[in-house]
Amino acid sequence: MTSSSVTRPGVEPGRSSSAITTAAWDAAVAAIRAVPLDAEVQLICHVNPDGDALGSMLGFALGLRRLGFTGLRATFPGDFDVPEPYRALPGAELLVPEPQAYGKPQLILIFDVAGESRLGALAGLLDAGIPAIVLDHHASNTGLGDVTLVDPAAVATSVVADELLTRLGVELDAEIAECLYVALATDTGSFKFVRSPSVHELAARLIATGISPGDIARRIFDTRPFGAMKLAGEVLGRAILDPAAAGGRGMVWTYATTADLERHHQRPYVLDSLIDPVRGVAEADVAVVVKELTAGEWSVSLRSKGGVDVSAVAVALGGGGHRLAAGFTAYGTPDDVIAQIVPLLEANLS
Ligand code: 5GP
Ligand code: MN
């Protein structure tokens, strides 16, 4: 974790990970400085955005706005269905539905996207000769974009966003900090999965702007519609434990359908937090939640406590993620999906 940042004004020595070279940071700063302040700048995060995708994108957008950029738009592919807890994030007014994204912006910034499949039709912008900077932290990142700032050691994309803002000379304010804090808290499971003191150092800098972690946590993580709680009861109630899976390390899994969502009048995002109680099952190393997107198409969340490299499992099935948290899109029935996963667990024990 050494760096030569002492030579760069405004950057604290030792903060940048060796995973991103000085040349890459400098290229990103130069690409941003090269466009006029009134240029059309398109920010993009991944389909079905989570707190890190939206928080790092909007926090960075607000930083660019502080620098004077006036042509900012932020979007993500697919349905323009911003999860309710994120609708009041600072900078949310910059969000536009995918069809209103710029057709030929002068600069593209991409957040928390490990591969082109996570960009849907917006991936087409990458072939248009427009400079594209990618900020990400997935080990499975495919290297998309022209400048790739990918640090697999970072707990969240917001860690990378914070450093690039610092290198651009943007000072944190409460609005930027709220976005980056939401992103950090989301991808660390509310700071349960922290790997280095630098995460709490970043959190401390964010909190020092005056944001209220308690209020943010209650709003983002601890508030849900009554119907979402009832739905969770059903989905968790049908979980199955397979102690023999993953070489005897065990797997617990469940599924939720679009019919479940309709019955309880809920939006798909309410299913995303259900992996957390499932992963807490003591008898299983691996947790799986299979969530129906449209008829017969499923978004699959995989988690491990360390006994399996679920990123390798997800990559083998066309997805990606991290060693202990990954996902992919699948087809068929929930049983079909689980039948695809089980042999791959055996093949990727760690
Ligand atoms: P989640 O289960 O919370 O949706 O995702 C866990 C991790 O896996 C996240 O880092 C997310 O970016 C990644 N992930 C989830 N689904 C997919 C997918 O379909 N493709 C890829 N490449 N990554 C995914
Ligand atoms: Mn992330």
PDB file of C-alpha atoms in Angstrom, residues 49-304:
ATOM      1  CA  PRO A  49     -28.081   0.112  -8.981  1.00  0.00           C
ATOM      2  CA  ASP A  50     -27.221  -0.344  -5.312  1.00  0.00           C
ATOM      3  CA  GLY A  51     -25.944   2.139  -2.751  1.00  0.00           C
ATOM      4  CA  ASP A  52     -22.338   1.981  -3.951  1.00  0.00           C
ATOM      5  CA  ALA A  53     -23.270   2.406  -7.616  1.00  0.00           C
ATOM      6  CA  LEU A  54     -25.574   5.399  -7.003  1.00  0.00           C
ATOM      7  CA  GLY A  55     -23.638   6.864  -4.088  1.00  0.00           C
ATOM      8  CA  SER A  56     -20.238   6.849  -5.787  1.00  0.00           C
ATOM      9  CA  MET A  57     -21.719   8.132  -9.069  1.00  0.00           C
ATOM     10  CA  LEU A  58     -23.751  10.965  -7.509  1.00  0.00           C
ATOM     11  CA  GLY A  59     -21.012  11.896  -5.028  1.00  0.00           C
ATOM     12  CA  PHE A  60     -18.551  12.181  -7.887  1.00  0.00           C
ATOM     13  CA  ALA A  61     -21.057  14.133  -9.992  1.00  0.00           C
ATOM     14  CA  LEU A  62     -21.489  16.633  -7.152  1.00  0.00           C
ATOM     15  CA  GLY A  63     -17.708  16.954  -6.985  1.00  0.00           C
ATOM     16  CA  LEU A  64     -17.596  17.744 -10.696  1.00  0.00           C
ATOM     17  CA  ARG A  65     -20.370  20.284 -10.170  1.00  0.00           C
ATOM     18  CA  ARG A  66     -18.232  21.971  -7.493  1.00  0.00           C
ATOM     19  CA  LEU A  67     -15.463  22.232 -10.104  1.00  0.00           C
ATOM     20  CA  GLY A  68     -17.890  24.115 -12.350  1.00  0.00           C
ATOM     21  CA  PHE A  69     -19.120  21.442 -14.744  1.00  0.00           C
ATOM     22  CA  THR A  70     -22.602  22.347 -15.950  1.00  0.00           C
ATOM     23  CA  GLY A  71     -23.482  19.601 -18.446  1.00  0.00           C
ATOM     24  CA  LEU A  72     -23.673  16.627 -16.076  1.00  0.00           C
ATOM     25  CA  ARG A  73     -26.142  13.791 -16.484  1.00  0.00           C
ATOM     26  CA  ALA A  74     -26.211  10.538 -14.512  1.00  0.00           C
ATOM     27  CA  THR A  75     -28.019   7.355 -15.515  1.00  0.00           C
ATOM     28  CA  PHE A  76     -28.086   3.554 -15.394  1.00  0.00           C
ATOM     29  CA  PRO A  77     -29.390   0.978 -17.883  1.00  0.00           C
ATOM     30  CA  GLY A  78     -32.869  -0.510 -17.876  1.00  0.00           C
ATOM     31  CA  ASP A  79     -35.960   0.548 -15.954  1.00  0.00           C
ATOM     32  CA  PHE A  80     -35.615   3.965 -14.360  1.00  0.00           C
ATOM     33  CA  ASP A  81     -36.532   2.530 -10.983  1.00  0.00           C
ATOM     34  CA  VAL A  82     -34.384   4.269  -8.392  1.00  0.00           C
ATOM     35  CA  PRO A  83     -34.783   2.290  -5.156  1.00  0.00           C
ATOM     36  CA  GLU A  84     -36.869   4.350  -2.753  1.00  0.00           C
ATOM     37  CA  PRO A  85     -34.136   4.729  -0.100  1.00  0.00           C
ATOM     38  CA  TYR A  86     -31.816   6.409  -2.629  1.00  0.00           C
ATOM     39  CA  ARG A  87     -34.283   8.858  -4.188  1.00  0.00           C
ATOM     40  CA  ALA A  88     -33.392  11.603  -1.733  1.00  0.00           C
ATOM     41  CA  LEU A  89     -29.623  11.278  -2.159  1.00  0.00           C
ATOM     42  CA  PRO A  90     -27.926  14.611  -2.830  1.00  0.00           C
ATOM     43  CA  GLY A  91     -27.432  14.965  -6.578  1.00  0.00           C
ATOM     44  CA  ALA A  92     -30.389  12.723  -7.408  1.00  0.00           C
ATOM     45  CA  GLU A  93     -31.707  15.580  -9.570  1.00  0.00           C
ATOM     46  CA  LEU A  94     -28.892  14.765 -12.012  1.00  0.00           C
ATOM     47  CA  LEU A  95     -30.400  11.314 -12.665  1.00  0.00           C
ATOM     48  CA  VAL A  96     -32.115  10.824 -16.028  1.00  0.00           C
ATOM     49  CA  PRO A  97     -33.711   7.684 -17.519  1.00  0.00           C
ATOM     50  CA  GLU A  98     -31.482   5.779 -19.947  1.00  0.00           C
ATOM     51  CA  PRO A  99     -33.211   7.165 -23.080  1.00  0.00           C
ATOM     52  CA  GLN A 100     -32.310  10.691 -21.937  1.00  0.00           C
ATOM     53  CA  ALA A 101     -28.604   9.908 -21.612  1.00  0.00           C
ATOM     54  CA  TYR A 102     -26.379  11.946 -23.949  1.00  0.00           C
ATOM     55  CA  GLY A 103     -25.994  10.344 -27.369  1.00  0.00           C
ATOM     56  CA  LYS A 104     -22.437  11.613 -27.865  1.00  0.00           C
ATOM     57  CA  PRO A 105     -21.067  13.124 -24.650  1.00  0.00           C
ATOM     58  CA  GLN A 106     -17.523  14.468 -24.515  1.00  0.00           C
ATOM     59  CA  LEU A 107     -16.646  12.324 -21.500  1.00  0.00           C
ATOM     60  CA  ILE A 108     -18.042   9.174 -19.910  1.00  0.00           C
ATOM     61  CA  LEU A 109     -17.527   8.181 -16.273  1.00  0.00           C
ATOM     62  CA  ILE A 110     -18.549   4.663 -15.255  1.00  0.00           C
ATOM     63  CA  PHE A 111     -19.047   3.532 -11.649  1.00  0.00           C
ATOM     64  CA  ASP A 112     -19.077   0.096  -9.996  1.00  0.00           C
ATOM     65  CA  VAL A 113     -19.357  -1.690 -13.359  1.00  0.00           C
ATOM     66  CA  ALA A 114     -17.293  -4.888 -13.640  1.00  0.00           C
ATOM     67  CA  GLY A 115     -18.146  -5.679 -17.258  1.00  0.00           C
ATOM     68  CA  GLU A 116     -20.088  -4.508 -20.300  1.00  0.00           C
ATOM     69  CA  SER A 117     -23.054  -6.777 -19.518  1.00  0.00           C
ATOM     70  CA  ARG A 118     -23.794  -4.541 -16.524  1.00  0.00           C
ATOM     71  CA  LEU A 119     -24.213  -1.535 -18.857  1.00  0.00           C
ATOM     72  CA  GLY A 120     -27.015  -2.908 -21.050  1.00  0.00           C
ATOM     73  CA  ALA A 121     -27.525  -0.825 -24.191  1.00  0.00           C
ATOM     74  CA  LEU A 122     -25.345   1.959 -22.734  1.00  0.00           C
ATOM     75  CA  ALA A 123     -22.315  -0.255 -23.486  1.00  0.00           C
ATOM     76  CA  GLY A 124     -22.685   1.032 -27.061  1.00  0.00           C
ATOM     77  CA  LEU A 125     -21.271   4.396 -25.903  1.00  0.00           C
ATOM     78  CA  LEU A 126     -17.944   2.656 -25.297  1.00  0.00           C
ATOM     79  CA  ASP A 127     -17.525   2.048 -29.032  1.00  0.00           C
ATOM     80  CA  ALA A 128     -18.151   5.660 -30.033  1.00  0.00           C
ATOM     81  CA  GLY A 129     -14.605   6.951 -29.553  1.00  0.00           C
ATOM     82  CA  ILE A 130     -15.534   8.961 -26.450  1.00  0.00           C
ATOM     83  CA  PRO A 131     -13.022   8.931 -23.573  1.00  0.00           C
ATOM     84  CA  ALA A 132     -14.389   6.661 -20.832  1.00  0.00           C
ATOM     85  CA  ILE A 133     -13.049   6.535 -17.267  1.00  0.00           C
ATOM     86  CA  VAL A 134     -14.027   3.498 -15.198  1.00  0.00           C
ATOM     87  CA  LEU A 135     -14.003   3.598 -11.384  1.00  0.00           C
ATOM     88  CA  ASP A 136     -14.510   0.161  -9.860  1.00  0.00           C
ATOM     89  CA  HIS A 137     -13.390  -2.354  -7.245  1.00  0.00           C
ATOM     90  CA  HIS A 138     -14.359  -5.745  -8.689  1.00  0.00           C
ATOM     91  CA  ALA A 139     -11.577  -8.303  -9.039  1.00  0.00           C
ATOM     92  CA  SER A 140     -13.554  -9.643 -12.015  1.00  0.00           C
ATOM     93  CA  ASN A 141     -13.439  -6.284 -13.846  1.00  0.00           C
ATOM     94  CA  THR A 142     -12.932  -6.974 -17.537  1.00  0.00           C
ATOM     95  CA  GLY A 143     -10.883  -3.830 -18.171  1.00  0.00           C
ATOM     96  CA  LEU A 144     -13.531  -1.869 -20.027  1.00  0.00           C
ATOM     97  CA  GLY A 145     -13.038   1.840 -20.759  1.00  0.00           C
ATOM     98  CA  ASP A 146      -9.995   3.909 -21.727  1.00  0.00           C
ATOM     99  CA  VAL A 147      -8.782   4.765 -18.231  1.00  0.00           C
ATOM    100  CA  THR A 148      -9.472   1.972 -15.747  1.00  0.00           C
ATOM    101  CA  LEU A 149      -9.245   2.874 -12.083  1.00  0.00           C
ATOM    102  CA  VAL A 150      -9.965  -0.558 -10.640  1.00  0.00           C
ATOM    103  CA  ASP A 151      -8.799  -1.411  -7.138  1.00  0.00           C
ATOM    104  CA  PRO A 152      -9.893  -4.872  -5.983  1.00  0.00           C
ATOM    105  CA  ALA A 153      -8.549  -4.043  -2.515  1.00  0.00           C
ATOM    106  CA  ALA A 154     -11.037  -1.184  -2.158  1.00  0.00           C
ATOM    107  CA  VAL A 155     -14.157  -2.112  -0.183  1.00  0.00           C
ATOM    108  CA  ALA A 156     -16.341   0.120  -2.345  1.00  0.00           C
ATOM    109  CA  THR A 157     -16.159   2.083  -5.579  1.00  0.00           C
ATOM    110  CA  SER A 158     -16.626   5.190  -3.432  1.00  0.00           C
ATOM    111  CA  VAL A 159     -13.077   4.695  -2.084  1.00  0.00           C
ATOM    112  CA  VAL A 160     -11.785   5.132  -5.644  1.00  0.00           C
ATOM    113  CA  ALA A 161     -14.181   8.045  -6.257  1.00  0.00           C
ATOM    114  CA  ASP A 162     -12.967   9.797  -3.105  1.00  0.00           C
ATOM    115  CA  GLU A 163      -9.343   9.550  -4.174  1.00  0.00           C
ATOM    116  CA  LEU A 164     -10.024  10.839  -7.672  1.00  0.00           C
ATOM    117  CA  LEU A 165     -11.970  13.782  -6.217  1.00  0.00           C
ATOM    118  CA  THR A 166      -9.003  14.539  -3.947  1.00  0.00           C
ATOM    119  CA  ARG A 167      -6.629  14.416  -6.897  1.00  0.00           C
ATOM    120  CA  LEU A 168      -8.925  16.843  -8.741  1.00  0.00           C
ATOM    121  CA  GLY A 169      -8.713  19.232  -5.810  1.00  0.00           C
ATOM    122  CA  VAL A 170     -12.358  18.824  -4.764  1.00  0.00           C
ATOM    123  CA  GLU A 171     -12.958  19.315  -1.063  1.00  0.00           C
ATOM    124  CA  LEU A 172     -15.566  17.139   0.605  1.00  0.00           C
ATOM    125  CA  ASP A 173     -18.794  18.829   1.620  1.00  0.00           C
ATOM    126  CA  ALA A 174     -21.802  17.308   3.382  1.00  0.00           C
ATOM    127  CA  GLU A 175     -23.623  16.484   0.140  1.00  0.00           C
ATOM    128  CA  ILE A 176     -20.707  14.707  -1.484  1.00  0.00           C
ATOM    129  CA  ALA A 177     -19.969  13.009   1.838  1.00  0.00           C
ATOM    130  CA  GLU A 178     -23.515  11.705   2.251  1.00  0.00           C
ATOM    131  CA  CYS A 179     -23.352  10.018  -1.154  1.00  0.00           C
ATOM    132  CA  LEU A 180     -19.918   8.510  -0.537  1.00  0.00           C
ATOM    133  CA  TYR A 181     -20.919   7.418   2.961  1.00  0.00           C
ATOM    134  CA  VAL A 182     -24.024   5.617   1.686  1.00  0.00           C
ATOM    135  CA  ALA A 183     -21.818   3.864  -0.875  1.00  0.00           C
ATOM    136  CA  LEU A 184     -19.212   2.900   1.723  1.00  0.00           C
ATOM    137  CA  ALA A 185     -21.767   1.689   4.261  1.00  0.00           C
ATOM    138  CA  THR A 186     -23.622  -0.326   1.602  1.00  0.00           C
ATOM    139  CA  ASP A 187     -20.662  -2.297   0.313  1.00  0.00           C
ATOM    140  CA  THR A 188     -19.140  -2.896   3.757  1.00  0.00           C
ATOM    141  CA  GLY A 189     -22.418  -4.265   5.154  1.00  0.00           C
ATOM    142  CA  SER A 190     -22.548  -1.248   7.472  1.00  0.00           C
ATOM    143  CA  PHE A 191     -18.803  -1.553   8.154  1.00  0.00           C
ATOM    144  CA  LYS A 192     -18.914  -5.271   8.990  1.00  0.00           C
ATOM    145  CA  PHE A 193     -16.630  -6.231   6.085  1.00  0.00           C
ATOM    146  CA  VAL A 194     -13.943  -3.609   6.580  1.00  0.00           C
ATOM    147  CA  ARG A 195     -10.462  -4.796   5.659  1.00  0.00           C
ATOM    148  CA  SER A 196      -8.266  -1.859   6.604  1.00  0.00           C
ATOM    149  CA  PRO A 197      -8.152   1.113   8.985  1.00  0.00           C
ATOM    150  CA  SER A 198      -8.223   3.358   5.927  1.00  0.00           C
ATOM    151  CA  VAL A 199     -11.950   2.594   5.544  1.00  0.00           C
ATOM    152  CA  HIS A 200     -12.712   4.075   8.927  1.00  0.00           C
ATOM    153  CA  GLU A 201     -10.336   6.946   8.166  1.00  0.00           C
ATOM    154  CA  LEU A 202     -12.401   7.708   5.082  1.00  0.00           C
ATOM    155  CA  ALA A 203     -15.619   7.343   7.116  1.00  0.00           C
ATOM    156  CA  ALA A 204     -14.190   9.769   9.670  1.00  0.00           C
ATOM    157  CA  ARG A 205     -13.428  12.346   6.975  1.00  0.00           C
ATOM    158  CA  LEU A 206     -16.953  11.956   5.594  1.00  0.00           C
ATOM    159  CA  ILE A 207     -18.579  12.264   9.021  1.00  0.00           C
ATOM    160  CA  ALA A 208     -16.466  15.342   9.771  1.00  0.00           C
ATOM    161  CA  THR A 209     -18.478  17.231   7.126  1.00  0.00           C
ATOM    162  CA  GLY A 210     -21.483  17.083   9.463  1.00  0.00           C
ATOM    163  CA  ILE A 211     -23.466  14.163   8.030  1.00  0.00           C
ATOM    164  CA  SER A 212     -25.438  11.988  10.441  1.00  0.00           C
ATOM    165  CA  PRO A 213     -24.551   8.279  10.126  1.00  0.00           C
ATOM    166  CA  GLY A 214     -27.442   7.252  12.362  1.00  0.00           C
ATOM    167  CA  ASP A 215     -30.052   9.056  10.294  1.00  0.00           C
ATOM    168  CA  ILE A 216     -28.533   7.766   7.059  1.00  0.00           C
ATOM    169  CA  ALA A 217     -28.436   4.155   8.322  1.00  0.00           C
ATOM    170  CA  ARG A 218     -32.037   4.291   9.477  1.00  0.00           C
ATOM    171  CA  ARG A 219     -33.198   5.732   6.169  1.00  0.00           C
ATOM    172  CA  ILE A 220     -31.151   3.465   3.904  1.00  0.00           C
ATOM    173  CA  PHE A 221     -30.961   0.141   5.766  1.00  0.00           C
ATOM    174  CA  ASP A 222     -33.541   0.064   8.528  1.00  0.00           C
ATOM    175  CA  THR A 223     -36.693   1.399   6.877  1.00  0.00           C
ATOM    176  CA  ARG A 224     -38.900  -0.717   4.655  1.00  0.00           C
ATOM    177  CA  PRO A 225     -42.563  -0.895   3.660  1.00  0.00           C
ATOM    178  CA  PHE A 226     -44.790  -3.230   5.676  1.00  0.00           C
ATOM    179  CA  GLY A 227     -45.343  -5.327   2.542  1.00  0.00           C
ATOM    180  CA  ALA A 228     -41.608  -5.805   2.133  1.00  0.00           C
ATOM    181  CA  MET A 229     -41.396  -7.243   5.632  1.00  0.00           C
ATOM    182  CA  LYS A 230     -44.281  -9.655   4.911  1.00  0.00           C
ATOM    183  CA  LEU A 231     -42.642 -10.641   1.630  1.00  0.00           C
ATOM    184  CA  ALA A 232     -39.337 -11.265   3.428  1.00  0.00           C
ATOM    185  CA  GLY A 233     -41.146 -13.563   5.838  1.00  0.00           C
ATOM    186  CA  GLU A 234     -42.387 -15.711   2.952  1.00  0.00           C
ATOM    187  CA  VAL A 235     -39.110 -15.765   1.048  1.00  0.00           C
ATOM    188  CA  LEU A 236     -37.041 -16.624   4.124  1.00  0.00           C
ATOM    189  CA  GLY A 237     -39.652 -19.175   5.187  1.00  0.00           C
ATOM    190  CA  ARG A 238     -39.075 -21.213   2.037  1.00  0.00           C
ATOM    191  CA  ALA A 239     -35.274 -21.350   2.348  1.00  0.00           C
ATOM    192  CA  ILE A 240     -33.660 -24.757   1.890  1.00  0.00           C
ATOM    193  CA  LEU A 241     -30.505 -25.959   3.647  1.00  0.00           C
ATOM    194  CA  ASP A 242     -28.248 -28.374   1.745  1.00  0.00           C
ATOM    195  CA  PRO A 243     -25.522 -29.384   4.226  1.00  0.00           C
ATOM    196  CA  ALA A 244     -23.739 -31.638   1.692  1.00  0.00           C
ATOM    197  CA  ALA A 245     -23.198 -28.876  -0.897  1.00  0.00           C
ATOM    198  CA  ALA A 246     -19.813 -27.174  -1.364  1.00  0.00           C
ATOM    199  CA  GLY A 247     -17.852 -30.222  -0.240  1.00  0.00           C
ATOM    200  CA  GLY A 248     -19.818 -30.424   2.996  1.00  0.00           C
ATOM    201  CA  ARG A 249     -19.409 -26.747   3.825  1.00  0.00           C
ATOM    202  CA  GLY A 250     -23.135 -26.338   3.169  1.00  0.00           C
ATOM    203  CA  MET A 251     -25.380 -24.099   1.098  1.00  0.00           C
ATOM    204  CA  VAL A 252     -28.611 -22.341   2.024  1.00  0.00           C
ATOM    205  CA  TRP A 253     -30.804 -20.906  -0.699  1.00  0.00           C
ATOM    206  CA  THR A 254     -34.156 -19.368  -1.428  1.00  0.00           C
ATOM    207  CA  TYR A 255     -35.933 -17.604  -4.261  1.00  0.00           C
ATOM    208  CA  ALA A 256     -38.467 -14.841  -4.894  1.00  0.00           C
ATOM    209  CA  THR A 257     -40.685 -14.451  -7.947  1.00  0.00           C
ATOM    210  CA  THR A 258     -42.249 -11.459  -9.646  1.00  0.00           C
ATOM    211  CA  ALA A 259     -45.587 -12.906  -8.442  1.00  0.00           C
ATOM    212  CA  ASP A 260     -44.299 -12.606  -4.847  1.00  0.00           C
ATOM    213  CA  LEU A 261     -43.480  -8.965  -5.513  1.00  0.00           C
ATOM    214  CA  GLU A 262     -46.876  -8.289  -7.081  1.00  0.00           C
ATOM    215  CA  ARG A 263     -48.763  -9.997  -4.258  1.00  0.00           C
ATOM    216  CA  HIS A 264     -47.107  -7.688  -1.756  1.00  0.00           C
ATOM    217  CA  HIS A 265     -47.073  -4.637  -4.076  1.00  0.00           C
ATOM    218  CA  GLN A 266     -43.293  -4.314  -3.821  1.00  0.00           C
ATOM    219  CA  ARG A 267     -40.501  -3.154  -6.119  1.00  0.00           C
ATOM    220  CA  PRO A 268     -37.599  -5.543  -6.916  1.00  0.00           C
ATOM    221  CA  TYR A 269     -35.025  -3.647  -4.843  1.00  0.00           C
ATOM    222  CA  VAL A 270     -36.654  -4.821  -1.599  1.00  0.00           C
ATOM    223  CA  LEU A 271     -35.328  -8.322  -2.376  1.00  0.00           C
ATOM    224  CA  ASP A 272     -31.694  -7.211  -2.453  1.00  0.00           C
ATOM    225  CA  SER A 273     -31.279  -7.105   1.323  1.00  0.00           C
ATOM    226  CA  LEU A 274     -32.657 -10.640   1.823  1.00  0.00           C
ATOM    227  CA  ILE A 275     -29.243 -12.179   1.161  1.00  0.00           C
ATOM    228  CA  ASP A 276     -28.140 -10.808   4.555  1.00  0.00           C
ATOM    229  CA  PRO A 277     -30.334 -12.968   6.825  1.00  0.00           C
ATOM    230  CA  VAL A 278     -29.736 -15.942   4.515  1.00  0.00           C
ATOM    231  CA  ARG A 279     -25.963 -15.602   4.733  1.00  0.00           C
ATOM    232  CA  GLY A 280     -26.231 -15.614   8.517  1.00  0.00           C
ATOM    233  CA  VAL A 281     -27.246 -19.301   8.593  1.00  0.00           C
ATOM    234  CA  ALA A 282     -24.619 -21.041  10.723  1.00  0.00           C
ATOM    235  CA  GLU A 283     -24.902 -24.418   8.990  1.00  0.00           C
ATOM    236  CA  ALA A 284     -23.926 -23.125   5.524  1.00  0.00           C
ATOM    237  CA  ASP A 285     -20.848 -21.473   4.066  1.00  0.00           C
ATOM    238  CA  VAL A 286     -22.654 -20.462   0.894  1.00  0.00           C
ATOM    239  CA  ALA A 287     -25.864 -18.422   0.657  1.00  0.00           C
ATOM    240  CA  VAL A 288     -27.866 -17.963  -2.530  1.00  0.00           C
ATOM    241  CA  VAL A 289     -30.927 -15.833  -3.301  1.00  0.00           C
ATOM    242  CA  VAL A 290     -32.503 -16.293  -6.736  1.00  0.00           C
ATOM    243  CA  LYS A 291     -34.612 -13.254  -7.685  1.00  0.00           C
ATOM    244  CA  GLU A 292     -36.915 -13.229 -10.708  1.00  0.00           C
ATOM    245  CA  LEU A 293     -36.411 -10.211 -12.982  1.00  0.00           C
ATOM    246  CA  THR A 294     -38.911 -11.148 -15.699  1.00  0.00           C
ATOM    247  CA  ALA A 295     -40.583 -14.489 -16.502  1.00  0.00           C
ATOM    248  CA  GLY A 296     -37.851 -17.145 -16.265  1.00  0.00           C
ATOM    249  CA  GLU A 297     -34.972 -14.645 -15.949  1.00  0.00           C
ATOM    250  CA  TRP A 298     -33.296 -14.437 -12.568  1.00  0.00           C
ATOM    251  CA  SER A 299     -30.755 -12.249 -10.802  1.00  0.00           C
ATOM    252  CA  VAL A 300     -28.692 -14.458  -8.507  1.00  0.00           C
ATOM    253  CA  SER A 301     -26.874 -13.270  -5.370  1.00  0.00           C
ATOM    254  CA  LEU A 302     -24.068 -15.467  -4.045  1.00  0.00           C
ATOM    255  CA  ARG A 303     -22.243 -15.127  -0.727  1.00  0.00           C
ATOM    256  CA  SER A 304     -19.556 -17.195   0.996  1.00  0.00           C
TER     257      SER A 304
END
